[in-house]
Amino acid sequence: MIFGVHMPLKGGIIKALTDARKELNCDTVQIFSKNPRGWKPAYADHATTADIKISLNMHKISPLVLHSIYLINLASANDEIYEKSVKALAEDLLRAEALGAQFLVTHVGSGEKEEALKRLLDAIDRAYTETGVHNTILLLENSSGAGKHVGELEFIGQVIKKSKWSKNLGLCFDTAHAYARGFDLSSRKGWNECLKIIKNHVGMEKLYLIHANDSASALGSKIDRHKDIGKGGIGLEGFRIMLNLPELARIPMILETPKKSIDDDRRNLKVIRKLAVI
Ligand SMILES: [Zn+2]
């Protein structure tokens, strides 16, 4: 199975990729496209695209996943935020394509349902058309459903089906968000219900990536709080079930569990890798 983690970029991208392979033996890595809490690029990273590609090759990291900034809201009814979001998405797509990143993950955002769908479809169309990007696949991540968040699996399925860029779109399934949204992923029944919705509304072939996180918040609470694997509501049994589902065996899994140091990733990876072989 393909496991990886979200790596911080404090020491630069090359260090993140090197540590991911040498310290954690990750096959896949996710990084932020830029400072996740601001609109402007804020990393003092002087690595060139060529340097990064060499490092990816050397450490055999594939897929590389970029995650867009948190401020992006491609469904926003506010024109200023919307325009900034479309621009940020286009920049992220260009960066992802230049690095050879197979996937760019973004949250779907929030807004009024019908208007949100129109805005999202338009944003995706503009970003792909304006950039000419054709290799990087944009993955829409399911949300925990707080406020007016529109990231339900059914909604994501609609976006993928209705978009002109359907073949460039897919789903990133976050287990903690699904649990907070009301799918009881601690049980086989909950997993079956969830997979049925993915199959019927999105299509299994559109599920490209899993964010494997346990949930610190309660089932159906709609609160997005990640926890160490096995220590939240999903629990060890829930992850054991996930890792034994044949439908998910080929899907890369990235941990976004809480971390103060690389030891936290080491511990969580050990837990999930152990569950995968039992
Ligand atoms: Zn996630």
CSV table of C-alpha atoms and ligand atoms in Angstrom, one decimal:
chain,number,residue,atom,x,y,z
A,1,MET,CA,0.0,0.0,0.0
A,2,ILE,CA,1.1,3.6,-0.6
A,3,PHE,CA,1.5,5.6,2.6
A,4,GLY,CA,2.7,9.2,3.1
A,5,VAL,CA,2.3,12.3,5.2
A,6,HIS,CA,1.8,15.9,4.9
A,7,MET,CA,5.2,17.6,5.3
A,8,PRO,CA,5.8,21.1,6.6
A,9,LEU,CA,8.0,23.3,4.4
A,10,LYS,CA,9.8,25.2,7.1
A,11,GLY,CA,13.2,23.8,6.0
A,12,GLY,CA,12.4,24.0,2.3
A,13,ILE,CA,10.9,21.5,-0.1
A,14,ILE,CA,14.1,19.4,-0.6
A,15,LYS,CA,14.4,18.8,3.1
A,16,ALA,CA,10.8,17.9,3.3
A,17,LEU,CA,11.2,15.3,0.5
A,18,THR,CA,14.4,13.9,1.9
A,19,ASP,CA,13.0,13.6,5.5
A,20,ALA,CA,9.8,12.0,4.1
A,21,ARG,CA,11.9,9.2,2.5
A,22,LYS,CA,14.9,8.9,4.9
A,23,GLU,CA,13.1,9.4,8.2
A,24,LEU,CA,9.7,8.0,7.5
A,25,ASN,CA,10.0,5.8,4.4
A,26,CYS,CA,7.1,7.6,2.7
A,27,ASP,CA,6.2,6.7,-0.9
A,28,THR,CA,4.0,9.7,-1.3
A,29,VAL,CA,4.1,13.2,0.1
A,30,GLN,CA,1.7,16.1,0.4
A,31,ILE,CA,3.0,19.7,0.8
A,32,PHE,CA,1.3,23.1,0.8
A,33,SER,CA,1.4,25.0,-2.5
A,34,LYS,CA,2.4,28.1,-0.4
A,35,ASN,CA,1.8,29.6,3.0
A,36,PRO,CA,-1.6,28.0,3.7
A,37,ARG,CA,-3.0,30.9,5.7
A,38,GLY,CA,-2.1,33.8,3.4
A,39,TRP,CA,-2.7,34.7,-0.2
A,40,LYS,CA,0.9,35.5,-1.1
A,41,PRO,CA,3.7,33.0,-1.5
A,42,ALA,CA,5.6,33.2,1.7
A,43,TYR,CA,8.3,30.5,1.6
A,44,ALA,CA,11.9,31.4,1.4
A,45,ASP,CA,12.6,28.4,-0.7
A,46,HIS,CA,15.2,28.8,-3.4
A,47,ALA,CA,15.0,25.2,-4.8
A,48,THR,CA,14.4,25.3,-8.5
A,49,THR,CA,11.8,23.1,-10.2
A,50,ALA,CA,14.7,21.0,-11.6
A,51,ASP,CA,16.1,20.5,-8.1
A,52,ILE,CA,12.8,19.4,-6.8
A,53,LYS,CA,12.2,17.0,-9.7
A,54,ILE,CA,15.7,15.4,-9.1
A,55,SER,CA,14.8,15.0,-5.4
A,56,LEU,CA,11.4,13.4,-6.2
A,57,ASN,CA,13.2,10.9,-8.5
A,58,MET,CA,16.0,10.2,-6.2
A,59,HIS,CA,13.6,9.4,-3.3
A,60,LYS,CA,11.1,7.7,-5.5
A,61,ILE,CA,8.3,9.8,-4.2
A,62,SER,CA,5.1,9.4,-6.2
A,63,PRO,CA,2.5,10.8,-6.2
A,64,LEU,CA,3.5,14.2,-5.1
A,65,VAL,CA,0.4,16.0,-3.8
A,66,LEU,CA,0.0,19.8,-3.5
A,67,HIS,CA,-2.6,21.2,-1.1
A,68,SER,CA,-4.0,24.6,-1.9
A,69,ILE,CA,-4.3,27.4,0.7
A,70,TYR,CA,-7.1,27.4,3.3
A,71,LEU,CA,-8.4,30.8,2.2
A,72,ILE,CA,-9.5,29.6,-1.2
A,73,ASN,CA,-13.3,29.6,-1.6
A,74,LEU,CA,-14.2,28.7,-5.1
A,75,ALA,CA,-17.9,28.8,-4.2
A,76,SER,CA,-17.9,32.2,-2.5
A,77,ALA,CA,-20.7,34.6,-3.3
A,78,ASN,CA,-18.2,37.5,-2.4
A,79,ASP,CA,-16.7,38.6,-5.8
A,80,GLU,CA,-13.4,39.7,-4.3
A,81,ILE,CA,-12.8,36.5,-2.5
A,82,TYR,CA,-14.0,34.5,-5.5
A,83,GLU,CA,-11.6,36.3,-7.9
A,84,LYS,CA,-8.7,35.9,-5.5
A,85,SER,CA,-9.6,32.2,-5.2
A,86,VAL,CA,-9.7,31.6,-9.0
A,87,LYS,CA,-6.3,33.3,-9.3
A,88,ALA,CA,-4.8,31.2,-6.4
A,89,LEU,CA,-6.2,28.0,-8.0
A,90,ALA,CA,-4.6,28.9,-11.3
A,91,GLU,CA,-1.3,29.6,-9.7
A,92,ASP,CA,-1.4,26.4,-7.7
A,93,LEU,CA,-2.3,24.4,-10.8
A,94,LEU,CA,0.7,25.9,-12.7
A,95,ARG,CA,3.0,25.1,-9.8
A,96,ALA,CA,1.7,21.6,-9.5
A,97,GLU,CA,2.1,20.9,-13.2
A,98,ALA,CA,5.7,22.4,-13.2
A,99,LEU,CA,6.7,20.2,-10.3
A,100,GLY,CA,5.1,17.1,-11.9
A,101,ALA,CA,2.7,16.8,-9.0
A,102,GLN,CA,0.0,14.4,-10.0
A,103,PHE,CA,-2.6,15.9,-7.7
A,104,LEU,CA,-3.7,19.3,-6.3
A,105,VAL,CA,-6.1,19.1,-3.4
A,106,THR,CA,-8.5,21.9,-2.6
A,107,HIS,CA,-11.4,22.3,-0.2
A,108,VAL,CA,-14.7,23.0,-2.0
A,109,GLY,CA,-15.6,26.1,0.0
A,110,SER,CA,-18.8,27.4,1.2
A,111,GLY,CA,-21.8,29.2,-0.3
A,112,GLU,CA,-25.5,28.7,-1.3
A,113,LYS,CA,-25.9,25.3,-3.0
A,114,GLU,CA,-27.0,26.2,-6.5
A,115,GLU,CA,-25.0,29.3,-6.9
A,116,ALA,CA,-22.0,27.5,-5.3
A,117,LEU,CA,-22.2,24.8,-8.0
A,118,LYS,CA,-22.2,27.4,-10.8
A,119,ARG,CA,-19.3,29.3,-9.3
A,120,LEU,CA,-17.2,26.2,-8.8
A,121,LEU,CA,-17.7,24.9,-12.3
A,122,ASP,CA,-16.8,28.3,-13.7
A,123,ALA,CA,-13.7,28.6,-11.4
A,124,ILE,CA,-12.4,25.2,-12.5
A,125,ASP,CA,-13.1,26.0,-16.1
A,126,ARG,CA,-11.3,29.4,-15.9
A,127,ALA,CA,-8.3,28.0,-14.0
A,128,TYR,CA,-7.7,25.1,-16.5
A,129,THR,CA,-8.4,27.2,-19.6
A,130,GLU,CA,-6.2,30.1,-18.5
A,131,THR,CA,-3.3,28.0,-17.5
A,132,GLY,CA,-3.3,25.3,-20.2
A,133,VAL,CA,-2.6,22.7,-17.4
A,134,HIS,CA,-3.6,19.3,-18.5
A,135,ASN,CA,-1.7,16.7,-16.4
A,136,THR,CA,-2.3,17.7,-12.8
A,137,ILE,CA,-5.6,16.4,-11.5
A,138,LEU,CA,-7.6,18.6,-9.2
A,139,LEU,CA,-9.0,16.7,-6.2
A,140,LEU,CA,-12.0,18.1,-4.3
A,141,GLU,CA,-11.9,17.2,-0.7
A,142,ASN,CA,-15.1,16.3,1.3
A,143,SER,CA,-15.8,18.6,4.2
A,144,SER,CA,-17.0,18.0,7.8
A,145,GLY,CA,-20.1,20.1,6.8
A,146,ALA,CA,-19.7,23.1,9.1
A,147,GLY,CA,-21.7,26.3,8.3
A,148,LYS,CA,-22.4,26.6,4.6
A,149,HIS,CA,-19.6,24.2,3.5
A,150,VAL,CA,-20.7,22.5,0.3
A,151,GLY,CA,-18.2,19.6,0.3
A,152,GLU,CA,-20.6,16.7,0.6
A,153,LEU,CA,-19.7,13.6,-1.4
A,154,GLU,CA,-22.9,14.0,-3.5
A,155,PHE,CA,-22.0,17.7,-4.3
A,156,ILE,CA,-18.5,16.8,-5.3
A,157,GLY,CA,-19.9,14.1,-7.5
A,158,GLN,CA,-22.1,16.7,-9.2
A,159,VAL,CA,-19.2,19.0,-9.8
A,160,ILE,CA,-17.1,16.2,-11.3
A,161,LYS,CA,-19.9,15.1,-13.6
A,162,LYS,CA,-21.0,18.5,-14.8
A,163,SER,CA,-17.5,20.0,-15.4
A,164,LYS,CA,-16.0,20.3,-18.9
A,165,TRP,CA,-12.8,19.3,-17.2
A,166,SER,CA,-14.3,16.1,-15.7
A,167,LYS,CA,-11.3,14.0,-16.7
A,168,ASN,CA,-9.0,16.3,-14.7
A,169,LEU,CA,-11.1,16.1,-11.6
A,170,GLY,CA,-11.4,13.7,-8.7
A,171,LEU,CA,-12.1,13.1,-5.0
A,172,CYS,CA,-9.8,13.3,-2.1
A,173,PHE,CA,-11.6,11.4,0.7
A,174,ASP,CA,-10.8,12.6,4.2
A,175,THR,CA,-11.8,10.0,6.9
A,176,ALA,CA,-12.0,12.5,9.8
A,177,HIS,CA,-14.2,14.9,7.8
A,178,ALA,CA,-16.6,12.0,6.8
A,179,TYR,CA,-16.8,10.9,10.4
A,180,ALA,CA,-17.6,14.4,11.6
A,181,ARG,CA,-20.2,14.6,8.7
A,182,GLY,CA,-22.0,11.6,10.1
A,183,PHE,CA,-20.5,8.4,8.6
A,184,ASP,CA,-19.7,6.0,11.3
A,185,LEU,CA,-16.3,4.8,10.0
A,186,SER,CA,-15.6,2.9,13.1
A,187,SER,CA,-17.9,0.1,11.8
A,188,ARG,CA,-18.1,-1.9,8.6
A,189,LYS,CA,-21.7,-0.7,8.2
A,190,GLY,CA,-20.6,2.9,8.2
A,191,TRP,CA,-17.9,2.2,5.6
A,192,ASN,CA,-20.4,0.3,3.4
A,193,GLU,CA,-22.8,3.3,3.5
A,194,CYS,CA,-20.0,5.7,2.7
A,195,LEU,CA,-18.6,3.6,-0.2
A,196,LYS,CA,-22.1,3.2,-1.6
A,197,ILE,CA,-22.4,7.0,-1.8
A,198,ILE,CA,-18.9,7.3,-3.4
A,199,LYS,CA,-19.8,4.6,-5.9
A,200,ASN,CA,-23.2,6.0,-6.8
A,201,HIS,CA,-22.5,9.7,-6.8
A,202,VAL,CA,-18.8,10.1,-7.6
A,203,GLY,CA,-17.5,6.8,-9.0
A,204,MET,CA,-14.8,4.7,-7.5
A,205,GLU,CA,-12.5,5.5,-10.5
A,206,LYS,CA,-12.6,9.1,-9.4
A,207,LEU,CA,-11.3,8.4,-5.9
A,208,TYR,CA,-7.6,9.2,-6.2
A,209,LEU,CA,-6.5,9.9,-2.7
A,210,ILE,CA,-7.3,9.3,1.0
A,211,HIS,CA,-6.5,11.6,3.8
A,212,ALA,CA,-6.3,9.1,6.7
A,213,ASN,CA,-7.0,10.9,9.9
A,214,ASP,CA,-8.8,9.9,13.0
A,215,SER,CA,-11.4,12.4,14.4
A,216,ALA,CA,-11.2,14.2,17.7
A,217,SER,CA,-14.7,15.4,17.4
A,218,ALA,CA,-17.9,13.4,17.7
A,219,LEU,CA,-19.8,11.5,15.0
A,220,GLY,CA,-22.0,14.0,13.1
A,221,SER,CA,-20.6,17.0,15.1
A,222,LYS,CA,-19.5,18.7,11.8
A,223,ILE,CA,-16.4,19.9,13.7
A,224,ASP,CA,-13.1,19.3,11.8
A,225,ARG,CA,-10.5,18.2,14.3
A,226,HIS,CA,-7.9,15.5,13.4
A,227,LYS,CA,-6.5,13.0,15.8
A,228,ASP,CA,-3.8,10.3,15.9
A,229,ILE,CA,-4.7,7.1,14.1
A,230,GLY,CA,-6.7,4.9,16.4
A,231,LYS,CA,-7.2,7.5,19.1
A,232,GLY,CA,-10.3,9.2,17.9
A,233,GLY,CA,-13.9,8.2,17.0
A,234,ILE,CA,-12.9,6.0,14.1
A,235,GLY,CA,-10.5,4.0,16.2
A,236,LEU,CA,-8.1,1.2,15.3
A,237,GLU,CA,-10.9,-1.1,14.2
A,238,GLY,CA,-12.3,1.5,11.8
A,239,PHE,CA,-8.9,1.9,10.1
A,240,ARG,CA,-8.3,-1.9,10.1
A,241,ILE,CA,-11.6,-2.2,8.1
A,242,MET,CA,-10.5,0.6,5.7
A,243,LEU,CA,-7.1,-1.0,5.1
A,244,ASN,CA,-8.8,-4.3,4.2
A,245,LEU,CA,-11.3,-2.9,1.7
A,246,PRO,CA,-10.2,-4.2,-1.7
A,247,GLU,CA,-11.7,-1.1,-3.4
A,248,LEU,CA,-9.2,1.1,-1.5
A,249,ALA,CA,-6.1,-1.1,-1.8
A,250,ARG,CA,-4.6,0.9,-4.7
A,251,ILE,CA,-5.4,4.4,-3.3
A,252,PRO,CA,-2.5,6.4,-1.8
A,253,MET,CA,-3.1,7.3,1.8
A,254,ILE,CA,-1.7,10.5,3.3
A,255,LEU,CA,-1.7,11.2,7.1
A,256,GLU,CA,-2.6,14.7,8.3
A,257,THR,CA,-2.5,13.7,11.9
A,258,PRO,CA,-1.4,16.3,14.6
A,259,LYS,CA,2.3,16.8,14.8
A,260,LYS,CA,4.8,18.7,16.8
A,261,SER,CA,7.8,16.8,15.5
A,262,ILE,CA,8.6,14.1,12.9
A,263,ASP,CA,8.3,11.5,15.7
A,264,ASP,CA,4.5,12.0,15.7
A,265,ASP,CA,4.4,11.0,12.0
A,266,ARG,CA,6.7,8.1,12.7
A,267,ARG,CA,4.4,6.8,15.4
A,268,ASN,CA,1.2,7.2,13.3
A,269,LEU,CA,2.7,5.6,10.3
A,270,LYS,CA,3.8,2.7,12.4
A,271,VAL,CA,0.3,2.2,13.6
A,272,ILE,CA,-1.3,2.4,10.2
A,273,ARG,CA,1.3,0.2,8.5
A,274,LYS,CA,0.8,-2.4,11.2
A,275,LEU,CA,-3.0,-2.4,10.7
A,276,ALA,CA,-2.4,-2.9,7.0
A,277,VAL,CA,-0.7,-6.2,7.4
A,278,ILE,CA,-3.1,-7.7,10.0
B,1,ZN,ZN,-7.7,16.5,4.6
